[in-house]
Amino acid sequence: MIKLGVNIDHVATVREARKGTSPEPVLAALMAQLAGADGIVVHLREDRRHIQDRDVRILKEVIEVPLCLEMAATDEMVKIAAENQPDWVSLVPERREELTTEGGLDVLSCQDRLIEMIQALHSAKIPVAIFIDPDPNQIKAAQKVAAEAVEIHTGRYANTCGKTQLNHLNDILESAKLAKSLGMRVNAGHGLDYRNVTAIARIREIEELNIGHSIIARAVLVGMSAAVTEMKALIVSASR
Ligand code: PXP
């Protein structure tokens, strides 16, 4: 059965908007776990715009489902991963100006560096996934640098429609088959939401979908009535 990894970065985005303590991403992770999430995913960015180092540390201590740490392939991040021992590391490209991860990692252009980083992660006993575009050459390169898994970027599929979307879906399907045939675990994610997820979830080769923004966005809206009702009751009773 396909698994769901819930990315909680945007709970931390809301917290960081006030540099306070609420909402607590660790609590969100525990609630996601309680609701059936098969894994929790966080991206510790170089600029720490949402998830903080302490979040990774506490999450690893308290959650019972696997923790996947998304990170750039840098010495700093490899050190943090080794210290915190996430169940998976997913290597992603990172540019400071981007709003979110915009494309897959170009494995072909940085193979030597990746081999070095992946060896260091393996020495720390952490299996590695690489976030890549649905491109056969990237998939083969991911296997060559000894990654155990690929996470196929579904962003272009998610952001298109009609025939173009079907073409992207087909690329994802073919890439998933190739990666699986090469012995790698196949995950996928980015831009998946309540409308577009079904076609991707039908791909048998995919073991896990990593979904963040649409779930956090939905949580804000489905929680709105309860949150307002609670506040209204509080101020009305105080002013009686
Ligand atoms: N996978 C990777 C590698 C990502 O960087 C992200 C976004 O943080 C996701 C999956 C989840 O994407 P979304 O938030 O669009 O569901």
Short mmCIF file of N, CA, C and O and ligand atoms in Angstrom, two decimals, residues 7 9-10 43 70 90 92 100-101 131 151 189-192 210-214, ligand 1:
data_model
loop_
_atom_site.label_atom_id
_atom_site.label_comp_id
_atom_site.label_asym_id
_atom_site.label_seq_id
_atom_site.Cartn_x
_atom_site.Cartn_y
_atom_site.Cartn_z
N ASN A 7 4.71 16.53 5.05
CA ASN A 7 5.72 17.58 5.21
C ASN A 7 5.11 18.72 6.04
O ASN A 7 4.10 19.31 5.65
N ASP A 9 6.68 21.57 7.05
CA ASP A 9 7.45 22.82 6.98
C ASP A 9 6.58 24.05 7.20
O ASP A 9 6.98 25.01 7.86
N HIS A 10 5.36 24.03 6.62
CA HIS A 10 4.58 25.27 6.67
C HIS A 10 3.90 25.53 8.00
O HIS A 10 3.43 26.65 8.26
N HIS A 43 12.15 19.99 5.86
CA HIS A 43 13.28 20.51 5.08
C HIS A 43 13.99 21.54 5.95
O HIS A 43 13.45 22.61 6.23
N GLU A 70 14.88 16.51 4.64
CA GLU A 70 15.27 17.05 3.34
C GLU A 70 16.35 18.09 3.58
O GLU A 70 16.20 18.94 4.47
N SER A 90 16.78 13.15 2.36
CA SER A 90 16.47 13.37 0.95
C SER A 90 17.26 14.60 0.50
O SER A 90 17.08 15.70 1.04
N VAL A 92 18.16 17.59 -1.72
CA VAL A 92 17.38 18.48 -2.61
C VAL A 92 18.26 19.66 -3.03
O VAL A 92 19.17 20.04 -2.30
N THR A 100 9.95 27.77 -2.98
CA THR A 100 9.97 26.36 -2.61
C THR A 100 10.97 25.68 -3.54
O THR A 100 11.48 26.31 -4.47
N THR A 101 11.25 24.40 -3.29
CA THR A 101 12.21 23.70 -4.14
C THR A 101 11.68 23.68 -5.57
O THR A 101 10.61 23.15 -5.84
N PHE A 131 16.09 13.89 -4.69
CA PHE A 131 14.91 14.50 -5.31
C PHE A 131 15.28 14.88 -6.74
O PHE A 131 16.13 15.76 -6.95
N GLU A 151 13.26 10.45 -5.10
CA GLU A 151 11.94 11.07 -4.95
C GLU A 151 11.69 11.81 -6.26
O GLU A 151 12.43 12.75 -6.60
N GLY A 189 6.75 13.45 -5.04
CA GLY A 189 6.08 14.55 -4.36
C GLY A 189 6.40 15.89 -4.97
O GLY A 189 7.29 16.03 -5.81
N HIS A 190 5.66 16.86 -4.53
CA HIS A 190 5.74 18.29 -4.84
C HIS A 190 4.51 18.72 -5.62
O HIS A 190 4.24 18.21 -6.70
N GLY A 191 3.77 19.62 -5.02
CA GLY A 191 2.59 20.18 -5.68
C GLY A 191 1.38 19.26 -5.69
O GLY A 191 0.37 19.57 -6.33
N LEU A 192 1.47 18.12 -5.01
CA LEU A 192 0.31 17.21 -5.03
C LEU A 192 -0.78 17.76 -4.12
O LEU A 192 -0.51 18.27 -3.03
N ASN A 210 5.18 12.33 -0.72
CA ASN A 210 5.47 13.36 0.28
C ASN A 210 4.65 14.60 -0.06
O ASN A 210 4.83 15.19 -1.12
N ILE A 211 3.78 14.96 0.87
CA ILE A 211 2.84 16.06 0.59
C ILE A 211 2.85 17.04 1.76
O ILE A 211 2.76 16.63 2.92
N GLY A 212 2.97 18.32 1.43
CA GLY A 212 3.03 19.33 2.47
C GLY A 212 2.00 20.42 2.31
O GLY A 212 0.97 20.47 3.01
N HIS A 213 2.22 21.29 1.34
CA HIS A 213 1.45 22.53 1.25
C HIS A 213 -0.06 22.31 1.23
O HIS A 213 -0.80 22.98 1.96
N SER A 214 -0.52 21.37 0.41
CA SER A 214 -1.98 21.21 0.28
C SER A 214 -2.59 20.72 1.60
O SER A 214 -3.71 21.10 1.95
N1 PXP B 1 9.35 16.86 -1.77
C1 PXP B 1 10.32 17.80 -1.72
C2 PXP B 1 11.72 17.39 -2.03
C3 PXP B 1 10.05 19.13 -1.36
O1 PXP B 1 11.03 20.03 -1.32
C4 PXP B 1 8.71 19.46 -1.03
C5 PXP B 1 8.40 20.86 -0.61
O2 PXP B 1 9.03 21.15 0.58
C6 PXP B 1 7.74 18.45 -1.08
C7 PXP B 1 8.07 17.17 -1.47
C8 PXP B 1 6.32 18.73 -0.75
O3 PXP B 1 5.80 19.60 -1.69
P1 PXP B 1 4.40 20.32 -1.41
O4 PXP B 1 4.60 21.18 -0.21
O5 PXP B 1 4.15 21.08 -2.67
O6 PXP B 1 3.41 19.23 -1.15
#
